[in-house]
PDB file of C-alpha atoms in Angstrom:
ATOM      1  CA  UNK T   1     -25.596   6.168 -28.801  1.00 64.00           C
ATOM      2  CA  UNK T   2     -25.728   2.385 -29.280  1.00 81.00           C
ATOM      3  CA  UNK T   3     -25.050  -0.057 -26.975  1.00 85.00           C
ATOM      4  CA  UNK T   4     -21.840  -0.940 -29.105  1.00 85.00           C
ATOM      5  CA  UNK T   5     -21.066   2.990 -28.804  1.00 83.00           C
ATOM      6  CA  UNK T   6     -20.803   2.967 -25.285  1.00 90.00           C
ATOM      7  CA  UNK T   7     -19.353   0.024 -24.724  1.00 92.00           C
ATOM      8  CA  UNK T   8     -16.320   1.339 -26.845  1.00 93.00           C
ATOM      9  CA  UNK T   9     -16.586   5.031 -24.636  1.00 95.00           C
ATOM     10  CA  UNK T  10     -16.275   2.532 -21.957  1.00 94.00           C
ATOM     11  CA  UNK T  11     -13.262   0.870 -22.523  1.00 95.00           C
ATOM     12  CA  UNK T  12     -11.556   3.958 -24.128  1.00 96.00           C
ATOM     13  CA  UNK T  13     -11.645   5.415 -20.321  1.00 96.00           C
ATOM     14  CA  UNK T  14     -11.023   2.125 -18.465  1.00 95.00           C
ATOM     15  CA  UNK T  15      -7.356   2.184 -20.884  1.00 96.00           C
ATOM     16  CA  UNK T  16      -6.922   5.863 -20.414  1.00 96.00           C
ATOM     17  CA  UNK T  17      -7.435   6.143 -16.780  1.00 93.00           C
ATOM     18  CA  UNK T  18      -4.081   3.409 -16.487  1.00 92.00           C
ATOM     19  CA  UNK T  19      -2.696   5.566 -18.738  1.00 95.00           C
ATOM     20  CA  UNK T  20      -3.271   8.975 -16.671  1.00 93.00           C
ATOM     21  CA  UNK T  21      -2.424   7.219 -13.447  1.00 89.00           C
ATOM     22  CA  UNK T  22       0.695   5.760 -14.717  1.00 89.00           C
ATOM     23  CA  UNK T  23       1.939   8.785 -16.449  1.00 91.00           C
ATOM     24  CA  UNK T  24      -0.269  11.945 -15.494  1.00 89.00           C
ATOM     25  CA  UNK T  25      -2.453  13.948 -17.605  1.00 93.00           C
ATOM     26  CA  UNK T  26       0.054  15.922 -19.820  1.00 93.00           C
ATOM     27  CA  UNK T  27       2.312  13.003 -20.841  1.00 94.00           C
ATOM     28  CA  UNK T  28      -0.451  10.864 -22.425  1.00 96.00           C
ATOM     29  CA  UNK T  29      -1.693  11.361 -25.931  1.00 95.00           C
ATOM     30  CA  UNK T  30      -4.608  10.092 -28.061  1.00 96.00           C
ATOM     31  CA  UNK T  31      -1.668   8.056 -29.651  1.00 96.00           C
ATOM     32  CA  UNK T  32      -1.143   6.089 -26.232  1.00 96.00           C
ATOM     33  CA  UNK T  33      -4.567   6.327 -26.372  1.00 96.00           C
ATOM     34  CA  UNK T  34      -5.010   3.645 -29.451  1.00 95.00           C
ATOM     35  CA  UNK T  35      -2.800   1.779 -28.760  1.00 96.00           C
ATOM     36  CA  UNK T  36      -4.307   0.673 -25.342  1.00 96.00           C
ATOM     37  CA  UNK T  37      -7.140   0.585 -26.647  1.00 96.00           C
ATOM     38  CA  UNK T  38      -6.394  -0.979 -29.990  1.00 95.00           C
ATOM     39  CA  UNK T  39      -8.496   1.263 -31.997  1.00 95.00           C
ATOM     40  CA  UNK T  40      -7.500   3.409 -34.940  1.00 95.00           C
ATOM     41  CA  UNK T  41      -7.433   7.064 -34.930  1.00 94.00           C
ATOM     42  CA  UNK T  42     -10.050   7.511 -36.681  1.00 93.00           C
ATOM     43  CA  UNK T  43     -12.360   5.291 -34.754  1.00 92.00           C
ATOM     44  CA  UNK T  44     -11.022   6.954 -31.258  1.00 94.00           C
ATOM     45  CA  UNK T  45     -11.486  10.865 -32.612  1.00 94.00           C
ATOM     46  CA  UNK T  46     -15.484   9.113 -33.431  1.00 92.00           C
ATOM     47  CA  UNK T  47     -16.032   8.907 -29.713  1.00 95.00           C
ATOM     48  CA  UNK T  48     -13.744  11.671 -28.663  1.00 95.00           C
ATOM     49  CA  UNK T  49     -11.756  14.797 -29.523  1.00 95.00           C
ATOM     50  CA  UNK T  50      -9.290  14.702 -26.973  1.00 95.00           C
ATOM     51  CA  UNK T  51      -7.382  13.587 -24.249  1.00 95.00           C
ATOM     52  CA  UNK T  52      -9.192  16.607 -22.046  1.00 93.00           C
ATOM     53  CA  UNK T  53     -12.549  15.113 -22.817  1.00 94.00           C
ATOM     54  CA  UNK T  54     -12.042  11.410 -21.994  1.00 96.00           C
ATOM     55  CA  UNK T  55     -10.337  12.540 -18.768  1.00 94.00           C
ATOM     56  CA  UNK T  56     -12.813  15.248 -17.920  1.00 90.00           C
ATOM     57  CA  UNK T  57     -15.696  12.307 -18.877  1.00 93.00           C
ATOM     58  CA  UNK T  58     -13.671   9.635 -16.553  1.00 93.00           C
ATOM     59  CA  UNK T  59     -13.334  12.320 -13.307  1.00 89.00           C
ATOM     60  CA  UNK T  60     -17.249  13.268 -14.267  1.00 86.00           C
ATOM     61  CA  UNK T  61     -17.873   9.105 -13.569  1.00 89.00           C
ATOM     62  CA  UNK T  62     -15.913   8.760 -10.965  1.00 87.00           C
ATOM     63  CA  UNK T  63     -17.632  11.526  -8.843  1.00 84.00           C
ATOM     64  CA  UNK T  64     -20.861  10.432 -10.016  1.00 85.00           C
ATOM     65  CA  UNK T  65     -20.307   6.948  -9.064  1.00 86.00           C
ATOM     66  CA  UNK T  66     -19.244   8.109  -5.336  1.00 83.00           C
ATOM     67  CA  UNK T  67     -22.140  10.140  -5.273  1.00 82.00           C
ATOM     68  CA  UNK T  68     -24.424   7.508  -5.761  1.00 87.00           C
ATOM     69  CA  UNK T  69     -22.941   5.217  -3.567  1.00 87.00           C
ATOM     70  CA  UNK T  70     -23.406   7.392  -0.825  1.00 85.00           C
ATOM     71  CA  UNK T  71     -26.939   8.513  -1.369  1.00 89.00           C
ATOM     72  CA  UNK T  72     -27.999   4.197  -1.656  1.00 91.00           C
ATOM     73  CA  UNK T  73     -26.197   3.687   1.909  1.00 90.00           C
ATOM     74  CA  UNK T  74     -28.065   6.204   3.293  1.00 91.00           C
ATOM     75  CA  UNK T  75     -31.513   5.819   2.065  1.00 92.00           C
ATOM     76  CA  UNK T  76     -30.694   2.367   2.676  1.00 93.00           C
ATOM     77  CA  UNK T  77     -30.782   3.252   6.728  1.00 91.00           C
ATOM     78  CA  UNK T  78     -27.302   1.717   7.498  1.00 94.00           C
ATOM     79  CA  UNK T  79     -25.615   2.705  10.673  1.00 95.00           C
ATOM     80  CA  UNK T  80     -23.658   5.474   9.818  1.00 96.00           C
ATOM     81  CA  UNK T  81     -20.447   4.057  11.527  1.00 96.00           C
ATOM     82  CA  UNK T  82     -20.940   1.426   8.908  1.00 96.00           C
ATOM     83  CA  UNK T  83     -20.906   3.237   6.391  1.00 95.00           C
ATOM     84  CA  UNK T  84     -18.058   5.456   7.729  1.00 95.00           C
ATOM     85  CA  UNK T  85     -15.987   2.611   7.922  1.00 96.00           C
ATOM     86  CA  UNK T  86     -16.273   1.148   4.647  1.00 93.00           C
ATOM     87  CA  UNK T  87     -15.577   4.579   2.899  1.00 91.00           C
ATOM     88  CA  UNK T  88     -12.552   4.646   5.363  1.00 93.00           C
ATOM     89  CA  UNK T  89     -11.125   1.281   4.644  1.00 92.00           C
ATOM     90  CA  UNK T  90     -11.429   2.366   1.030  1.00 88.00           C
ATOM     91  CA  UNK T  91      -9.543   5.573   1.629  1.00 89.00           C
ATOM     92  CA  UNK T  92      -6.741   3.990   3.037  1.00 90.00           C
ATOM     93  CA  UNK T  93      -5.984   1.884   0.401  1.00 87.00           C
ATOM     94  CA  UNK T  94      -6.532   4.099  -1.545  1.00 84.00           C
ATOM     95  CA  UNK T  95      -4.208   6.430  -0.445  1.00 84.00           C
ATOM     96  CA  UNK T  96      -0.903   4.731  -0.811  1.00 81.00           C
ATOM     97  CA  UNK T  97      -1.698   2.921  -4.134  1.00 78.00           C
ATOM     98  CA  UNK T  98      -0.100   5.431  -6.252  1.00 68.00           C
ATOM     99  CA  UNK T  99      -0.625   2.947  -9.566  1.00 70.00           C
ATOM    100  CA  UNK T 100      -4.054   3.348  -9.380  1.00 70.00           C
ATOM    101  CA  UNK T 101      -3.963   7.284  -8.047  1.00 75.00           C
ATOM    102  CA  UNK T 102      -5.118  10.622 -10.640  1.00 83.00           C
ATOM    103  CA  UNK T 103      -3.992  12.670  -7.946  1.00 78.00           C
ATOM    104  CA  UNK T 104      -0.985  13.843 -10.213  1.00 80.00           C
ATOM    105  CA  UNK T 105      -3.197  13.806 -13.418  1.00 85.00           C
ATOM    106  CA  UNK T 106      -5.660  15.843 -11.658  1.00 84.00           C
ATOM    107  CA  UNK T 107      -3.344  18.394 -10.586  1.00 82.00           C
ATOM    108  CA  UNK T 108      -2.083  18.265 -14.658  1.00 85.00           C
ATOM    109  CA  UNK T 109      -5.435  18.774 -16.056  1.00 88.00           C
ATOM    110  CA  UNK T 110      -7.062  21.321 -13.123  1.00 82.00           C
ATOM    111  CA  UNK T 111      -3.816  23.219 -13.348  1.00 81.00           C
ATOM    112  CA  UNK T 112      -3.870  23.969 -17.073  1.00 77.00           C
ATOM    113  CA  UNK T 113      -5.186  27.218 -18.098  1.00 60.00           C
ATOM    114  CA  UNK T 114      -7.915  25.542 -20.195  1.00 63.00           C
ATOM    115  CA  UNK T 115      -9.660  23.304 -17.931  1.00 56.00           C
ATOM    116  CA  UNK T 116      -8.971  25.369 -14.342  1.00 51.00           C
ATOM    117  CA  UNK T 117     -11.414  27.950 -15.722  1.00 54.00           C
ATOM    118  CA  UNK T 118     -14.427  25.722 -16.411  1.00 53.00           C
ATOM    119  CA  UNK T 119     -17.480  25.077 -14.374  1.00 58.00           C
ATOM    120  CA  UNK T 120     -16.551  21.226 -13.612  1.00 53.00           C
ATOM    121  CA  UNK T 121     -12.825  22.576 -12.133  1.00 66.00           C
ATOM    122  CA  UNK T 122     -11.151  21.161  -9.181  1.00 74.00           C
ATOM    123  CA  UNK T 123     -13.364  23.451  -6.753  1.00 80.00           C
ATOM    124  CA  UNK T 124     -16.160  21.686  -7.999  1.00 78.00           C
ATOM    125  CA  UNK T 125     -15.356  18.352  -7.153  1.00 79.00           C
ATOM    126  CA  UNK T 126     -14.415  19.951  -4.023  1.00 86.00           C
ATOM    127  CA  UNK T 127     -17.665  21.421  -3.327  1.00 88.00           C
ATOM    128  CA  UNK T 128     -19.445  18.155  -4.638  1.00 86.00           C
ATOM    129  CA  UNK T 129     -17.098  15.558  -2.472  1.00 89.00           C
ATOM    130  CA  UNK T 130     -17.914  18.239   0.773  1.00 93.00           C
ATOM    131  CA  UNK T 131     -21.449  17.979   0.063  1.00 93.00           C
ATOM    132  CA  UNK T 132     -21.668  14.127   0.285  1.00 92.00           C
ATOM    133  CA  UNK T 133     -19.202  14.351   3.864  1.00 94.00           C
ATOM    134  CA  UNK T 134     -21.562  16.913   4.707  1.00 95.00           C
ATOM    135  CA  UNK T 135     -25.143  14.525   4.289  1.00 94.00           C
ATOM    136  CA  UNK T 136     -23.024  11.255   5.857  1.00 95.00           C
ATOM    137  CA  UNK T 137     -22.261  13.687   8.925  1.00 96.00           C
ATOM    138  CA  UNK T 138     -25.126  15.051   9.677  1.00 96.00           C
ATOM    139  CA  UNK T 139     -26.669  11.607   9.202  1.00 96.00           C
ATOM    140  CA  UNK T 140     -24.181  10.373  11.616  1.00 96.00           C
ATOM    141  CA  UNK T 141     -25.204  13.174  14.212  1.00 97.00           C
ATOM    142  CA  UNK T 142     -28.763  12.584  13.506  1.00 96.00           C
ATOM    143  CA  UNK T 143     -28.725   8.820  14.481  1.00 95.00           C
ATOM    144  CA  UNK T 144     -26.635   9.541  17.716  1.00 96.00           C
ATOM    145  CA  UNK T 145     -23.367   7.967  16.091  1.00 97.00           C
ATOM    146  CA  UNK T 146     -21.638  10.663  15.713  1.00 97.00           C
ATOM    147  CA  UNK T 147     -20.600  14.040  17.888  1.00 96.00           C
ATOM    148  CA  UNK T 148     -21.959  16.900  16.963  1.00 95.00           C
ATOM    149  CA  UNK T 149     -17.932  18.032  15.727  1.00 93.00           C
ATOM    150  CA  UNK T 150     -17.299  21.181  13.748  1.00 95.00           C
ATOM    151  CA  UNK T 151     -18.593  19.377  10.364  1.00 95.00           C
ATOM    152  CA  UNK T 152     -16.600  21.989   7.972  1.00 96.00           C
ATOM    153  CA  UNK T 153     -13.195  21.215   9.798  1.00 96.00           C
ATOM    154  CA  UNK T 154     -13.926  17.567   9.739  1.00 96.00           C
ATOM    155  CA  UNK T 155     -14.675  17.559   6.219  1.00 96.00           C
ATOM    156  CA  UNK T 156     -11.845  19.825   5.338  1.00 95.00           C
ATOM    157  CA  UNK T 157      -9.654  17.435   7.546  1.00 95.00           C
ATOM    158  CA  UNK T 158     -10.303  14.193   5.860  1.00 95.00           C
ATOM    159  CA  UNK T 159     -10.395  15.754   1.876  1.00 93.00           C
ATOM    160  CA  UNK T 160      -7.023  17.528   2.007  1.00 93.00           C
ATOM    161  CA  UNK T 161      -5.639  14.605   4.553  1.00 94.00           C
ATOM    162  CA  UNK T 162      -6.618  11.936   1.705  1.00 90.00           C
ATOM    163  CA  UNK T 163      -6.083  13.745  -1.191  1.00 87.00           C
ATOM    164  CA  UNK T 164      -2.121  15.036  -0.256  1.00 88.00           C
ATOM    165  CA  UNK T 165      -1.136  11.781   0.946  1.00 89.00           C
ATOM    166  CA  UNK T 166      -2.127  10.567  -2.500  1.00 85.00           C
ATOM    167  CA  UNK T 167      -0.019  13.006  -4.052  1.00 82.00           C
ATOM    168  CA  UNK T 168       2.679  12.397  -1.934  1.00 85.00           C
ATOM    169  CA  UNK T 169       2.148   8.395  -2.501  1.00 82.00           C
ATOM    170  CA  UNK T 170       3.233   8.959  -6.418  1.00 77.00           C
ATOM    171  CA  UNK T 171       6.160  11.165  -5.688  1.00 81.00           C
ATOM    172  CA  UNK T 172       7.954   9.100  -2.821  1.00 86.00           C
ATOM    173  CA  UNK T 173       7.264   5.733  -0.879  1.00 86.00           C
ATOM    174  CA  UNK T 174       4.674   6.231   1.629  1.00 86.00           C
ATOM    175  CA  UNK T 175       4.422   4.179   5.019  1.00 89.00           C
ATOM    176  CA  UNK T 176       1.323   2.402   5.154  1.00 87.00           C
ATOM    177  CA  UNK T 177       0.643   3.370   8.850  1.00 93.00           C
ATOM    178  CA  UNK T 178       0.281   6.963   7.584  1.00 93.00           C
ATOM    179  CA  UNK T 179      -2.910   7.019   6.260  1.00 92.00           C
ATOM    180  CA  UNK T 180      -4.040   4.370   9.183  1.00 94.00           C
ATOM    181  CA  UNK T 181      -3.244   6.985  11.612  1.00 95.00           C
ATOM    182  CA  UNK T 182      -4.772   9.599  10.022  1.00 95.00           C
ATOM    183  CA  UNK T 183      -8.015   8.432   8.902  1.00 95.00           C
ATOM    184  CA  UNK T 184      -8.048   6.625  13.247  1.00 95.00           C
ATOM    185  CA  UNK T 185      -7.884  10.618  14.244  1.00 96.00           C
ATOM    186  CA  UNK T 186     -10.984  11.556  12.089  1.00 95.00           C
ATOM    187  CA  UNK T 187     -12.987   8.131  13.319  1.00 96.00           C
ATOM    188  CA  UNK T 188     -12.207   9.117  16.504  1.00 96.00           C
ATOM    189  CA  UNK T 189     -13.062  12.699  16.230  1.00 96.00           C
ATOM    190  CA  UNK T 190     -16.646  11.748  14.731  1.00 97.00           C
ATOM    191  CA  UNK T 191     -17.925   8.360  15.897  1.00 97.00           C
ATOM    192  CA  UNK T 192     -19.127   7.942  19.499  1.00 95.00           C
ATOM    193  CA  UNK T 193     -18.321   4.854  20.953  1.00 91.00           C
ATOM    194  CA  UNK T 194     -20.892   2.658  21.941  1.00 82.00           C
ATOM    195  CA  UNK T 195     -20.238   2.267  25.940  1.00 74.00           C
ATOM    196  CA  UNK T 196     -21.104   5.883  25.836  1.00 66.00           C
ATOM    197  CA  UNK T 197     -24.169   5.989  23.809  1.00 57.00           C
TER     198      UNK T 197
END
């Protein structure tokens, strides 16, 4: 595809992921599609045949993205603290801005018959989100940073911590302490502080 070709893929899925975090997946259509976008039907259905593909493409990114992020910081032999930190603060803004959240929209899509029974389902970015937890960990323990904590329950800790108080964030007001607390409790149950090292 040509350079104009992707730039147009591009901006499709900035506009529809607004879209799907404003109103979910099921309540969007290639119509609301357009006319964020500003592009005909015809031109949108050249780049993509539905609303399942552009968000399917956009979760595919975002996961990719993440993933590649963490691989750089750690070939790049920052403290793991460091880089447990920044993915923290991130998290925790994350978590109660509910204008920017897919949580609901990835509960629409995952949920639906269709797209729950595909390789790339929810599990999947489960298993792929684990994995990356899972190398920053063990990189952590490696370098001394970290305690050498039950890794699965950490991991499991921290996903379904950040990923429910997103879904709770675009169903009622969350306090902002909430995820602060939370996300303190997994710091302090990995990182070793540095009087004791």
């Amino acid at each position: 595809m040509n350079k104009k070709g992707e730039a147009t893929r591009q901006t499709i899925k900035e506009k529809a992921y607004l879209l799907f975090a404003e109103k979910g997946f099921k309540e969007v259509t290639m119509k609301d599609i357009c006319e964020a976008t500003g592009l005909s039907r015809g031109g949108l259905y050249c780049h993509y045949t539905g609303t399942g593909q552009i968000f399917s493409e956009i979760i595919h990114d975002l996961m990719s993205r993440q993933d590649q992020d963490f691989q750089e910081r750690l070939n790049s032999g920052i403290s793991a603290v460091t880089i447990l930190d920044e993915v923290l603060n991130r998290y925790q803004i994350e978590m109660t801005d509910s204008a920017a959240s897919l949580s609901v929209a990835i509960f629409e899509y995952f949920s639906m018959q269709e797209h729950g029974t595909k390789e790339n389902s929810i599990y999947e970015q489960y298993l792929l989100s684990s994995e990356m937890w899972q190398s920053l960990i063990q990189y952590g323990i490696d370098r001394k940073e970290f305690y050498p904590a039950d890794v699965r329950a950490v991991i499991d800790l921290l996903l379904f911590s950040y990923q429910g108080v997103r879904m709770y964030s675009c169903l009622m007001p969350i306090d902002e302490t909430i995820p602060s607390r939370i996300l303190g409790e997994i710091r302090k149950i990995l990182v070793i502080p540095k009087e004791d090292v």
